[in-house]
Coordinates of C-alpha atoms in Angstrom, one line a residue:
Chain A
X878 CA 173.8 197.1 92.1
X879 CA 175.2 197.2 95.6
X880 CA 177.7 194.6 96.6
X881 CA 176.3 191.8 98.8
X882 CA 177.2 192.3 102.4
X883 CA 176.8 189.1 104.6
X884 CA 174.7 189.9 107.7
X885 CA 176.2 189.0 111.0
X886 CA 174.9 185.9 112.7
X887 CA 172.4 186.7 115.4
X888 CA 171.7 184.7 118.6
X889 CA 168.7 182.4 118.6
X890 CA 165.6 183.7 120.4
X891 CA 165.8 183.3 124.1
X892 CA 163.2 180.6 124.2
X893 CA 165.2 178.5 121.7
X894 CA 168.5 178.2 123.5
X895 CA 170.2 177.2 126.8
X896 CA 168.3 176.2 129.9
X897 CA 164.9 177.5 128.7
X898 CA 165.0 175.5 125.5
X899 CA 166.0 172.4 127.4
X900 CA 163.2 172.9 129.9
X901 CA 160.7 173.4 127.1
X902 CA 161.9 170.4 125.1
X903 CA 162.2 168.0 128.0
X904 CA 159.8 169.0 130.7
X905 CA 157.1 171.2 129.4
X906 CA 156.6 170.2 125.8
X907 CA 152.9 169.9 126.2
X908 CA 150.4 170.8 129.0
X909 CA 150.2 167.1 130.1
X910 CA 154.0 166.9 130.3
X911 CA 154.1 170.2 132.2
X912 CA 151.5 168.9 134.7
X913 CA 153.4 165.6 135.2
X914 CA 156.6 167.6 135.7
X915 CA 155.0 169.7 138.4
X916 CA 153.4 166.8 140.3
X917 CA 156.5 164.6 140.2
X918 CA 158.7 167.6 141.1
X919 CA 156.5 168.3 144.1
X920 CA 156.7 164.8 145.5
X921 CA 160.4 164.5 144.8
X922 CA 161.0 167.7 146.8
X923 CA 158.8 166.6 149.7
X924 CA 160.7 163.4 149.9
X925 CA 164.2 164.7 149.1
X926 CA 164.2 167.5 151.6
X927 CA 163.7 165.4 154.7
X928 CA 166.2 162.8 153.4
X929 CA 168.8 165.5 152.8
X930 CA 168.1 166.9 156.2
X931 CA 168.4 163.5 157.8
X932 CA 171.6 162.5 156.0
X933 CA 173.5 165.7 155.7
X934 CA 172.1 169.0 157.2
X935 CA 170.9 167.7 160.6
X936 CA 173.3 164.7 160.7
X937 CA 176.1 164.4 163.1
X938 CA 179.5 163.8 161.5
X939 CA 181.9 164.4 164.4
X940 CA 181.6 163.9 168.1
X941 CA 182.3 161.3 170.7
X942 CA 180.2 158.2 171.0
X943 CA 176.5 157.7 170.9
X944 CA 175.7 160.6 173.1
X945 CA 176.7 163.1 170.5
X946 CA 174.0 161.8 168.1
X947 CA 170.7 163.6 167.6
X948 CA 167.5 161.7 167.5
X949 CA 165.8 161.5 164.1
X950 CA 169.0 162.4 162.3
X951 CA 171.8 160.3 160.8
X952 CA 174.6 159.5 163.1
X953 CA 177.7 159.0 160.9
X954 CA 179.9 158.8 164.0
X955 CA 179.0 155.2 164.1
X956 CA 180.4 154.5 160.6
X957 CA 183.5 156.6 161.5
X958 CA 184.2 154.8 164.6
X959 CA 183.8 151.3 163.1
X960 CA 185.4 152.3 159.8
X961 CA 188.5 150.2 160.3
X962 CA 186.4 147.2 161.1
X963 CA 184.2 147.7 158.1
X964 CA 187.2 147.9 155.9
X965 CA 189.4 145.1 157.3
X966 CA 187.3 143.0 159.6
X967 CA 189.4 141.4 162.4
X968 CA 192.6 142.0 160.5
X969 CA 195.2 143.1 163.2
X970 CA 195.3 146.9 163.2
X971 CA 199.1 147.2 163.2
X972 CA 199.3 145.1 160.0
X973 CA 196.6 146.8 158.0
X974 CA 199.1 148.7 155.9
X975 CA 199.7 145.3 154.1
X976 CA 196.2 144.9 152.6
X977 CA 196.2 148.7 151.9
X978 CA 199.4 148.4 150.0
X979 CA 198.0 145.4 148.1
X980 CA 195.0 147.4 147.0
X981 CA 197.1 150.4 146.1
X982 CA 199.0 148.0 143.7
X983 CA 195.7 146.8 142.5
X984 CA 194.6 150.3 141.7
X985 CA 197.8 150.8 139.8
X986 CA 197.2 147.7 137.7
X987 CA 193.6 148.8 136.9
X988 CA 194.3 152.4 135.9
X989 CA 196.3 152.0 132.7
X990 CA 193.4 151.9 130.2
X991 CA 192.7 155.4 131.2
X992 CA 196.2 156.7 130.5
X993 CA 197.9 157.4 127.2
X994 CA 200.7 154.8 127.8
X995 CA 202.6 153.0 125.1
X996 CA 201.1 149.7 124.2
X997 CA 204.0 147.6 125.5
X998 CA 203.9 149.1 129.0
X999 CA 200.2 148.8 129.1
X1000 CA 200.4 145.1 128.2
X1001 CA 203.0 144.4 130.9
X1002 CA 200.9 146.1 133.5
X1003 CA 197.9 144.0 132.4
X1004 CA 200.0 140.8 132.7
X1005 CA 201.1 141.9 136.2
X1006 CA 197.5 142.5 137.1
X1007 CA 196.5 139.0 136.1
X1008 CA 199.5 137.1 137.5
X1009 CA 201.9 139.0 139.7
X1010 CA 199.2 140.9 141.6
X1011 CA 197.2 137.9 142.8
X1012 CA 200.3 136.2 144.1
X1013 CA 202.0 139.3 145.5
X1014 CA 198.7 140.5 147.0
X1015 CA 198.2 137.1 148.7
X1016 CA 201.7 137.1 150.2
X1017 CA 201.1 140.6 151.5
X1018 CA 197.8 140.0 153.0
X1019 CA 198.3 136.4 154.3
X1020 CA 201.9 136.8 155.3
X1021 CA 203.9 133.9 156.7
X1022 CA 206.8 134.4 154.3
X1023 CA 209.6 137.0 154.0
X1024 CA 209.3 137.8 157.7
X1025 CA 205.7 139.0 157.3
X1026 CA 203.6 138.0 160.3
X1027 CA 201.0 135.4 159.3
X1028 CA 197.4 136.5 159.4
X1029 CA 194.9 133.7 159.4
X1030 CA 192.1 134.0 156.8
X1031 CA 189.5 133.8 159.6
X1032 CA 190.7 137.3 160.6
X1033 CA 190.1 138.7 157.1
X1034 CA 186.9 140.7 156.7
X1035 CA 185.1 143.8 155.7
X1036 CA 185.5 145.5 152.3
X1037 CA 188.9 143.9 152.0
X1038 CA 187.3 140.5 152.0
X1039 CA 184.6 141.5 149.5
X1040 CA 187.3 142.8 147.1
X1041 CA 189.4 139.7 147.5
X1042 CA 186.4 137.4 146.8
X1043 CA 185.4 139.4 143.7
X1044 CA 188.9 139.9 142.3
X1045 CA 189.9 136.3 142.7
X1046 CA 186.5 135.2 141.4
X1047 CA 186.9 137.3 138.3
X1048 CA 190.5 136.6 137.6
X1049 CA 190.1 132.9 137.9
X1050 CA 186.7 132.6 136.3
X1051 CA 187.5 134.4 133.1
X1052 CA 190.2 131.9 131.8
X1053 CA 188.2 128.9 133.0
X1054 CA 185.1 130.4 131.3
X1055 CA 186.9 131.0 128.0
X1056 CA 188.2 127.4 128.1
X1057 CA 184.7 126.1 128.8
X1058 CA 183.2 128.2 126.0
X1059 CA 185.8 126.9 123.5
X1060 CA 185.2 123.3 124.8
X1061 CA 181.5 123.6 124.3
X1062 CA 182.1 124.5 120.7
X1063 CA 184.7 121.8 120.2
X1064 CA 184.2 119.2 117.5
X1065 CA 185.3 116.5 120.0
X1066 CA 182.2 115.0 121.6
X1067 CA 183.9 114.0 124.8
X1068 CA 185.3 117.5 125.5
X1069 CA 182.0 119.1 124.4
X1070 CA 180.0 116.8 126.7
X1071 CA 182.2 117.5 129.7
X1072 CA 181.9 121.2 129.2
X1073 CA 178.1 121.1 128.7
X1074 CA 177.6 119.1 131.8
X1075 CA 179.9 121.3 133.9
X1076 CA 178.2 124.5 132.7
X1077 CA 174.7 123.3 133.0
X1078 CA 175.4 121.8 136.5
X1079 CA 177.0 124.9 138.0
X1080 CA 174.6 127.3 136.3
X1081 CA 171.5 125.4 137.6
X1082 CA 172.5 125.6 141.2
X1083 CA 172.0 128.7 143.4
X1084 CA 175.3 130.2 144.6
X1085 CA 174.1 130.0 148.2
X1086 CA 173.8 126.2 147.9
X1087 CA 177.2 126.0 146.4
X1088 CA 178.7 128.0 149.3
X1089 CA 176.8 125.9 151.8
X1090 CA 177.9 122.7 150.2
X1091 CA 181.5 123.9 150.1
X1092 CA 181.6 124.9 153.7
X1093 CA 179.4 122.2 155.4
X1094 CA 179.3 119.2 153.2
X1095 CA 182.7 119.1 151.5
X1096 CA 184.5 118.4 154.8
X1097 CA 182.3 115.3 155.3
X1098 CA 183.6 113.7 152.1
X1099 CA 187.3 114.6 152.6
X1100 CA 189.5 112.1 154.4
X1101 CA 190.0 112.7 158.0
X1102 CA 192.7 115.2 158.9
X1103 CA 192.5 116.9 155.6
X1104 CA 191.2 120.4 156.1
X1105 CA 190.7 123.1 153.7
X1106 CA 190.7 126.8 154.5
X1107 CA 187.1 128.1 154.7
X1108 CA 187.8 131.1 152.5
X1109 CA 189.6 128.9 150.0
X1110 CA 186.5 126.7 149.7
X1111 CA 184.3 129.7 149.2
X1112 CA 186.6 131.0 146.6
X1113 CA 186.6 127.8 144.6
X1114 CA 182.9 127.6 144.8
X1115 CA 182.4 131.2 143.6
X1116 CA 185.0 130.7 140.8
X1117 CA 183.4 127.6 139.4
X1118 CA 180.0 129.1 139.6
X1119 CA 181.1 132.3 137.8
X1120 CA 183.1 130.3 135.3
X1121 CA 179.9 128.7 134.1
X1122 CA 178.2 132.0 133.6
X1123 CA 181.3 133.5 132.0
X1124 CA 181.5 130.5 129.6
X1125 CA 178.0 131.2 128.3
X1126 CA 178.8 134.9 127.9
X1127 CA 182.0 134.2 126.0
X1128 CA 180.2 131.5 123.9
X1129 CA 177.8 134.2 122.8
X1130 CA 180.7 136.2 121.5
X1131 CA 182.2 133.2 119.7
X1132 CA 178.9 132.6 117.9
X1133 CA 178.8 136.3 116.8
X1134 CA 182.0 136.0 114.8
X1135 CA 181.2 135.4 111.2
X1136 CA 182.1 132.0 109.7
X1137 CA 184.3 133.8 107.2
X1138 CA 186.7 134.8 110.0
X1139 CA 187.2 131.2 111.0
X1140 CA 187.7 130.2 107.4
X1141 CA 190.1 133.0 106.6
X1142 CA 192.2 132.1 109.6
X1143 CA 192.2 128.5 108.6
X1144 CA 193.1 129.3 105.0
X1145 CA 196.2 131.2 106.3
X1146 CA 197.4 127.9 107.8
X1147 CA 197.0 129.0 111.4
X1148 CA 196.5 126.1 113.9
X1149 CA 193.5 125.9 116.2
X1150 CA 195.1 127.7 119.2
X1151 CA 196.6 130.4 117.1
X1152 CA 193.3 130.9 115.3
X1153 CA 191.6 131.3 118.7
X1154 CA 194.2 133.5 120.3
X1155 CA 195.0 135.8 117.4
X1156 CA 191.7 136.0 115.5
X1157 CA 188.6 134.7 117.2
X1158 CA 189.0 135.5 120.9
X1159 CA 190.2 139.1 120.5
X1160 CA 187.1 139.8 118.5
X1161 CA 184.7 137.6 120.6
X1162 CA 185.8 139.0 123.9
X1163 CA 185.5 142.6 122.6
X1164 CA 181.9 141.9 121.7
X1165 CA 181.1 140.5 125.1
X1166 CA 182.7 143.2 127.2
X1167 CA 179.3 144.5 128.3
X1168 CA 178.3 140.9 129.1
X1169 CA 181.4 140.3 131.1
X1170 CA 181.0 143.6 133.0
X1171 CA 177.4 142.5 133.8
X1172 CA 178.6 139.2 135.2
X1173 CA 181.4 140.8 137.1
X1174 CA 179.1 143.3 138.7
X1175 CA 176.6 140.7 139.7
X1176 CA 179.5 138.6 141.1
X1177 CA 180.6 141.5 143.1
X1178 CA 177.3 141.8 144.8
X1179 CA 176.8 138.0 145.1
X1180 CA 179.9 137.9 147.3
X1181 CA 177.7 139.1 150.2
X1182 CA 176.3 135.6 150.3
X1183 CA 179.4 134.4 152.1
X1184 CA 177.8 135.8 155.2
X1185 CA 175.9 132.5 155.5
X1186 CA 179.0 130.5 155.9
X1187 CA 180.4 132.8 158.6
X1188 CA 182.7 135.0 156.6
X1189 CA 182.5 138.7 157.4
X1190 CA 182.6 140.6 154.2
X1191 CA 181.5 144.3 154.1
X1192 CA 177.8 143.5 154.6
X1193 CA 178.6 140.9 157.3
X1194 CA 180.9 143.2 159.1
X1195 CA 178.4 146.0 159.2
X1196 CA 175.6 143.7 160.1
X1197 CA 177.5 142.3 163.0
X1198 CA 178.0 145.7 164.6
X1199 CA 174.3 146.7 164.3
X1200 CA 173.4 144.6 167.3
X1201 CA 175.9 146.4 169.5
X1202 CA 173.8 147.7 172.4
X1203 CA 176.1 150.7 172.8
X1204 CA 174.6 152.1 169.6
X1205 CA 170.9 152.3 169.3
X1206 CA 169.2 152.2 166.0
X1207 CA 172.0 152.8 163.6
X1208 CA 170.7 150.3 161.1
X1209 CA 169.8 152.8 158.4
X1210 CA 173.3 154.4 158.6
X1211 CA 175.0 151.0 158.4
X1212 CA 173.0 149.7 155.5
X1213 CA 173.3 153.0 153.6
X1214 CA 177.0 152.9 154.1
X1215 CA 177.1 149.4 152.6
X1216 CA 174.9 150.4 149.7
X1217 CA 177.1 153.4 149.1
X1218 CA 180.3 151.3 149.0
X1219 CA 178.7 148.8 146.6
X1220 CA 177.4 151.5 144.4
X1221 CA 180.8 153.3 144.2
X1222 CA 182.5 150.0 143.1
X1223 CA 179.8 148.8 140.8
X1224 CA 179.4 152.2 139.1
X1225 CA 183.2 152.3 138.8
X1226 CA 183.2 148.9 137.1
X1227 CA 180.5 150.0 134.7
X1228 CA 182.4 153.1 133.6
X1229 CA 185.5 151.1 133.4
X1230 CA 183.9 148.6 131.0
X1231 CA 182.6 151.4 128.9
X1232 CA 186.1 152.8 128.7
X1233 CA 187.5 149.5 127.6
X1234 CA 184.8 149.1 125.0
X1235 CA 185.7 152.4 123.5
X1236 CA 189.4 151.7 123.5
X1237 CA 189.0 148.3 121.8
X1238 CA 186.7 149.7 119.1
X1239 CA 188.7 149.5 115.9
X1240 CA 186.0 148.2 113.6
X1241 CA 184.9 151.5 112.2
X1242 CA 181.7 150.0 111.1
X1243 CA 179.2 152.5 109.9
Chain C
X1086 CA 173.9 138.3 85.0
X1087 CA 174.3 141.7 86.3
X1088 CA 178.0 142.2 85.9
X1089 CA 178.1 141.6 82.2
X1090 CA 178.7 145.3 81.5
X1091 CA 181.9 145.2 83.5
X1092 CA 182.9 141.9 82.0
X1093 CA 183.1 143.5 78.6
X1094 CA 185.0 146.4 80.0
X1095 CA 187.6 144.2 81.4
X1096 CA 187.6 142.3 78.2
X1097 CA 188.4 145.4 76.2
X1098 CA 191.1 146.5 78.7
X1099 CA 193.7 143.9 78.4
X1100 CA 195.5 141.8 75.9
X1101 CA 195.8 138.1 76.5
X1102 CA 198.5 137.3 79.1
X1103 CA 201.1 134.8 78.0
X1104 CA 200.7 131.4 79.5
X1105 CA 203.2 130.3 82.1
X1106 CA 201.9 126.8 82.5
X1107 CA 204.6 124.1 82.7
X1108 CA 204.0 120.4 82.2
X1109 CA 204.7 119.7 85.9
X1110 CA 201.5 118.8 87.7
X1111 CA 200.9 120.6 91.0
X1112 CA 197.3 119.6 91.8
X1113 CA 195.8 116.2 91.2
X1114 CA 192.1 115.6 91.9
X1115 CA 190.9 112.0 91.3
X1116 CA 187.3 110.9 91.5
X1117 CA 186.4 113.6 94.1
X1118 CA 183.0 113.2 95.7
X1119 CA 181.3 115.2 98.3
X1120 CA 177.8 115.3 99.8
X1121 CA 176.0 117.9 101.9
X1122 CA 173.7 115.6 103.7
X1123 CA 171.9 113.8 100.8
X1124 CA 172.8 116.4 98.3
X1125 CA 175.6 115.2 96.0
X1126 CA 177.4 118.5 95.6
X1127 CA 180.6 117.2 93.9
X1128 CA 180.2 114.2 91.6
X1129 CA 183.3 112.3 90.4
X1130 CA 185.5 115.3 89.8
X1131 CA 188.8 114.7 88.0
X1132 CA 191.2 117.6 87.6
X1133 CA 194.9 118.0 86.9
X1134 CA 196.5 121.4 87.3
X1135 CA 199.9 122.2 86.0
X1136 CA 202.3 124.5 87.8
X1137 CA 201.7 128.1 86.6
X1138 CA 198.4 127.2 85.0
X1139 CA 195.5 129.6 85.3
X1140 CA 192.1 128.1 85.5
X1141 CA 188.8 129.8 85.6
X1142 CA 185.8 127.9 86.9
X1143 CA 182.3 129.0 86.0
X1144 CA 178.8 127.7 86.2
X1145 CA 175.4 128.4 87.6
X1146 CA 175.0 128.8 91.4
X1147 CA 174.8 125.6 93.2
X1148 CA 176.9 123.8 90.6
X1149 CA 179.6 123.1 93.2
X1150 CA 182.3 125.4 91.9
X1151 CA 183.0 127.1 95.2
X1152 CA 182.8 123.8 97.0
X1153 CA 185.4 122.4 94.7
X1154 CA 188.1 125.0 95.4
X1155 CA 187.1 125.0 99.1
X1156 CA 188.0 121.3 99.1
X1157 CA 191.4 122.0 97.8
X1158 CA 192.5 123.7 101.1
X1159 CA 190.2 121.6 103.2
X1160 CA 187.7 124.3 104.2
X1161 CA 185.4 121.5 103.2
X1162 CA 186.1 117.9 103.8
X1163 CA 185.5 115.5 100.9
X1164 CA 184.0 112.0 101.4
X1165 CA 185.5 110.1 98.5
X1166 CA 188.3 110.4 96.1
X1167 CA 191.8 111.8 96.4
X1168 CA 193.3 115.3 96.4
X1169 CA 197.1 115.6 96.1
X1170 CA 198.6 119.1 96.2
X1171 CA 202.3 119.7 95.6
X1172 CA 202.9 116.0 96.4
X1173 CA 201.0 116.0 99.7
X1174 CA 197.8 114.1 100.0
X1175 CA 194.9 115.9 101.6
X1176 CA 193.3 113.7 104.3
X1177 CA 192.2 114.1 107.8
X1178 CA 195.8 114.4 109.1
X1179 CA 196.1 117.9 110.6
X1180 CA 199.8 118.0 109.7
X1181 CA 199.0 117.4 106.0
X1182 CA 196.2 119.9 106.1
X1183 CA 198.4 122.6 107.6
X1184 CA 201.2 121.8 105.2
X1185 CA 198.9 122.2 102.3
X1186 CA 197.4 125.4 103.6
X1187 CA 200.8 126.9 103.8
X1188 CA 201.2 126.5 100.1
X1189 CA 197.7 127.5 99.1
X1190 CA 196.5 131.1 99.4
X1191 CA 192.8 131.9 99.3
X1192 CA 190.8 135.0 98.5
X1193 CA 187.1 135.1 99.5
X1194 CA 184.0 136.8 98.1
X1195 CA 183.5 138.6 101.4
X1196 CA 187.2 139.5 101.8
X1197 CA 187.2 138.2 105.4
X1198 CA 189.9 140.6 106.6
X1199 CA 190.4 140.6 110.3
X1200 CA 188.7 143.8 111.5
X1201 CA 190.6 144.0 114.8
X1202 CA 193.9 144.2 113.1
X1203 CA 195.4 146.9 110.9
X1204 CA 196.0 146.2 107.2
X1205 CA 199.7 145.6 107.9
X1206 CA 199.0 143.2 110.8
X1207 CA 196.5 141.3 108.6
X1208 CA 199.4 140.7 106.2
X1209 CA 201.9 139.8 108.9
X1210 CA 199.9 137.0 110.5
X1211 CA 200.8 134.2 108.2
X1212 CA 204.5 135.0 107.7
X1213 CA 205.1 135.6 111.4
X1214 CA 203.1 132.8 112.9
X1215 CA 203.0 130.2 110.2
X1216 CA 206.3 130.8 108.3
X1217 CA 208.2 132.0 111.3
X1218 CA 209.7 134.9 109.3
X1219 CA 211.4 137.4 111.6
X1220 CA 209.1 140.4 112.1
X1221 CA 211.2 143.0 110.4
X1222 CA 211.6 140.8 107.3
X1223 CA 207.9 140.1 107.3
X1224 CA 207.1 143.8 107.4
X1225 CA 209.3 144.4 104.4
X1226 CA 207.6 141.6 102.5
X1227 CA 204.1 142.8 103.5
X1228 CA 204.9 146.3 102.3
X1229 CA 206.2 144.8 99.1
X1230 CA 202.9 143.0 98.4
X1231 CA 200.8 146.0 99.5
X1232 CA 202.7 148.0 96.9
X1233 CA 202.0 145.3 94.4
X1234 CA 198.3 145.6 95.0
X1235 CA 198.8 149.4 95.0
X1236 CA 197.7 150.4 98.5
X1237 CA 200.9 150.7 100.6
X1238 CA 199.6 154.0 102.0
X1239 CA 196.7 152.2 103.7
X1240 CA 199.0 149.9 105.8
X1241 CA 198.2 151.4 109.1
X1242 CA 194.4 151.7 108.6
X1243 CA 191.9 149.2 109.7
X1244 CA 189.9 147.2 107.2
X1245 CA 186.6 148.9 108.2
X1246 CA 188.1 152.2 106.9
X1247 CA 188.7 150.9 103.4
X1248 CA 186.4 150.6 100.4
X1249 CA 185.4 147.1 99.2
X1250 CA 187.9 147.1 96.3
X1251 CA 190.7 148.2 98.6
X1252 CA 189.8 145.5 101.1
X1253 CA 189.8 142.8 98.5
X1254 CA 193.3 143.9 97.3
X1255 CA 194.5 143.7 100.9
X1256 CA 193.0 140.2 101.1
X1257 CA 195.0 139.3 98.0
X1258 CA 198.2 140.8 99.5
X1259 CA 197.5 138.9 102.8
X1260 CA 197.3 135.6 100.9
X1261 CA 200.4 136.4 98.9
X1262 CA 202.4 137.2 102.0
X1263 CA 202.4 133.5 102.8
X1264 CA 204.3 133.1 99.5
X1265 CA 201.9 130.4 98.4
X1266 CA 202.5 128.2 95.3
X1267 CA 198.8 128.2 94.4
X1268 CA 196.1 130.9 94.8
X1269 CA 192.4 130.2 95.0
X1270 CA 189.9 132.9 94.3
X1271 CA 186.3 132.3 95.3
X1272 CA 184.2 134.8 93.4
X1273 CA 186.6 137.7 94.4
X1274 CA 184.6 140.4 92.6
X1275 CA 181.0 139.3 93.3
X1276 CA 180.6 141.4 96.4
X1277 CA 182.1 144.6 94.9
X1278 CA 180.5 147.7 93.5
X1279 CA 180.9 147.8 89.7
X1280 CA 183.4 150.6 89.9
X1281 CA 185.7 148.6 92.1
X1282 CA 185.8 145.4 90.1
X1283 CA 188.4 146.6 87.7
X1284 CA 191.0 147.6 90.3
X1285 CA 190.8 144.0 91.7
X1286 CA 190.8 142.4 88.3
X1287 CA 193.9 144.4 87.3
X1288 CA 195.7 143.1 90.4
X1289 CA 194.7 139.5 89.5
X1290 CA 195.8 139.9 85.9
X1291 CA 199.1 141.2 87.1
X1292 CA 199.4 138.3 89.4
X1293 CA 198.6 135.9 86.6
X1294 CA 201.3 137.3 84.4
X1295 CA 203.8 136.7 87.2
X1296 CA 203.4 132.9 86.8
X1297 CA 201.3 132.1 89.8
X1298 CA 199.2 129.0 89.7
X1299 CA 195.6 130.3 90.0
X1300 CA 192.2 128.8 90.3
X1301 CA 189.4 131.4 90.0
X1302 CA 185.7 130.9 90.5
X1303 CA 184.4 133.9 88.7
X1304 CA 181.7 135.2 86.4
X1305 CA 184.1 137.7 84.9
X1306 CA 184.3 136.3 81.4
X1307 CA 186.5 139.1 80.2
X1308 CA 189.0 138.0 82.8
X1309 CA 188.6 134.4 81.7
X1310 CA 189.4 135.3 78.1
X1311 CA 192.4 137.4 79.0
X1312 CA 194.3 135.2 81.5
X1313 CA 192.8 131.7 81.6
X1314 CA 194.7 128.7 80.2
X1315 CA 191.6 126.7 80.7
X1316 CA 188.0 127.5 81.5
X1317 CA 186.1 124.8 83.4
X1318 CA 182.3 124.8 83.2
X1319 CA 180.5 123.0 86.1
X1320 CA 176.9 122.1 86.5
X1321 CA 175.2 119.8 88.9
X1322 CA 178.4 119.0 90.7
X1323 CA 180.2 117.7 87.6
X1324 CA 182.7 119.2 85.2
X1325 CA 180.7 119.5 82.0
X1326 CA 183.4 121.0 79.8
X1327 CA 187.0 122.2 80.1
X1328 CA 188.7 123.9 77.3
X1329 CA 191.1 126.8 76.5
X1330 CA 189.1 130.1 76.4
X1331 CA 189.3 130.5 72.7
X1332 CA 187.5 127.1 72.1
X1333 CA 185.3 127.5 75.2
X1334 CA 183.8 130.8 74.1
X1335 CA 183.7 130.3 70.3
X1336 CA 182.9 126.6 69.9
X1337 CA 181.7 125.0 73.1
X1338 CA 181.1 121.3 72.6
X1339 CA 178.3 120.7 75.1
X1340 CA 174.8 122.0 74.6
X1341 CA 174.6 122.8 78.4
X1342 CA 177.7 125.0 78.0
X1343 CA 176.2 126.8 75.0
X1344 CA 173.0 127.5 77.1
X1345 CA 175.0 128.9 79.9
X1346 CA 177.1 131.1 77.7
X1347 CA 174.1 132.4 75.9
X1348 CA 172.5 133.3 79.2
X1349 CA 175.5 135.3 80.5
X1350 CA 176.8 136.8 77.2
X1351 CA 173.5 137.8 75.8
X1352 CA 173.5 141.5 76.6

C-alpha cells in the first residue's frame, strides 16, 4: 500500500472568499436583498454625489473674502477666516497661547490609558488630570496671578468655552454623583432623604430652566453688592444638574454588585469607607463606564444651552457670525462646522470609554 | 442529599484529627433570638465554644444554621440575647463589631472573592488595611497562606481564572491572612463540583489539625466525623442536639435527629 501523502491546501472557490463572499453574504443573499441594495445604493449615490461636490469638489477652501466664493458651493473661507473666533470667542488674540497650552496639558492627561505606561505613572497622571489640571488650567486661562494678564470670563468663548463647561461639569459632577449615590443607599434616613430630594429635584427640572434661574433669578435673591460671575453660575448649575444624573447611573452600578461582595468586605473587618473605596466602587464604576460615557456625551452637547444666558460657546460663536452682512448665506457651512466639531469630540469620548472598559476588564467571566 | 457519595469518600480518606479544644471559652451565646419579619429564625440559642474547638453545625435548610454563624460576626443583627466573642460583646457599637470581625474569619458558600483584584491582592486587603501590616510583610504572609492552601502559583491570577475549588481555597487563605482566632465556614463545599470538594475539605482538615477554632455549617458528614469535637443539629431555629460525633452518629438521643440522619446517610 502506498504511503499516505497529505494533499496541499487549496484556496476556496472565488465566490467563497474576499470581497465577493462579503458582497454575497451581506448585500445580495437573496433576490429581495439584492433589489433593496440596488435601490438604496442608487438613492445614496444620487444624494451623496451632489453633497460631496458641494462640500469638497466644487467648494472653495482658499481665497480672499466673500468674493472668492462660488454660488451653490460650500465656502469654507468663512470658517477659516473666523476660525480664531470660533475657537476662542473674544479671548484676546495675543493671549490665546494660554488656553492652547491648557488644552495641550489636558490632552496629555487624557492620553495615558492608551499608552503602555507603568501603573504608578498612569495613576499620578490621572490624579493630575482630576486636581492639578483644573486649577492650573484655570490660572492659565483666567490669569490675574503670576504676572499673567487677567482675562475676564465674559471674553471666554467658542470651542474653548464648550470644553471648559464640559470638563468642569464632568470633573465636579462625578464625585458629587458618587457621594449622592452612596447617600441614597445609606441606612441613615436623614442622609438618604436629603439625597433623594436633591436627585429628584435636579433631575426633574430642564437644564435650560436651571441655567435661566442661575443667571436671571439668583441675583435677585443675593444680597445687594454680592455678584457672582455669570460663567461660574452656569457651571454650578450644570454641575449640580449632571451630578443628579451621575448619581443615578452610579447607583445602578452599586445595585449590580452582588450582596456577597458587601458581606465579604464586612467580614474582613473593613470599615464603611474602605469597603466602598476598595471593593464596591471600583467594581460599580467599572460596570457603569458606558452609562457615565453616555451622561458625559449628553452633557457635552447640552453645554450649547448656555447660549440662552448670553455665553458664546462654539454654537453661540458660530451663530453670532452668521448674521454678518459681509457673508451671505453661509449658514450651512457654519452649522456643519459645529456639527463636525461636536461629532469629533463625542466620537472621541465614545472610543475613549470603550478603551477604558477594555482596560478595566479583569473579571474573565465566561 | 446529593453529596453523600463524596461524604463517604472524605470519610474514608482521613483518620480522626486529635482535638485541640481547651477549657477556655472563646464564644458565648446566651438566649440568642432573631426574627426575619415575623419569622422566628433563631429561637433561644445557647452555645459555648472553647478555644480550639471544632464544631460542625448541620440541619435541614431553613433551620437557621447559616443565620446563627452569620450573627457571630454581625452580618446579621440579632434582636435579643447576648453574643460575647473573645471577651467583646457584640452589639450595635461599630467599634465592637469591627474588633470582633478582626478576630473572626469567614468563608462563604459562594466564595465571594473580589473579582477586580488578583488573588494576592485579595489576600492583602485585610492585613494591609485592617491590621496595618507593612506591605512587604503582608505579601510574605499571604504567600505563606497561599502555600498552605496549595495554590501559591496562582497568586497573580484573577479569581475569574480559577476553578471553584481553587477559588474557595483562596477564600480560606484570604480569611486566614487576617490571622483570626476563629474561622466560620458557611457551607463551603455546597457550591462546588463533586471533584473539587475534596481539595477544599483537605485544606479544612489541615486547618483543624493546626488548632484553629472552627464553626462549620456543612453537610459533609465525613468531615464532621473526622474533625468535629461537637456536632450540632439544628431544626426550626433551635439547637435540637449537640454531641461529640461518635455519639451523634451512632446513638442520637432525639427522634428528630435520627430522622435527619436517616435521610442523609441512607444511600
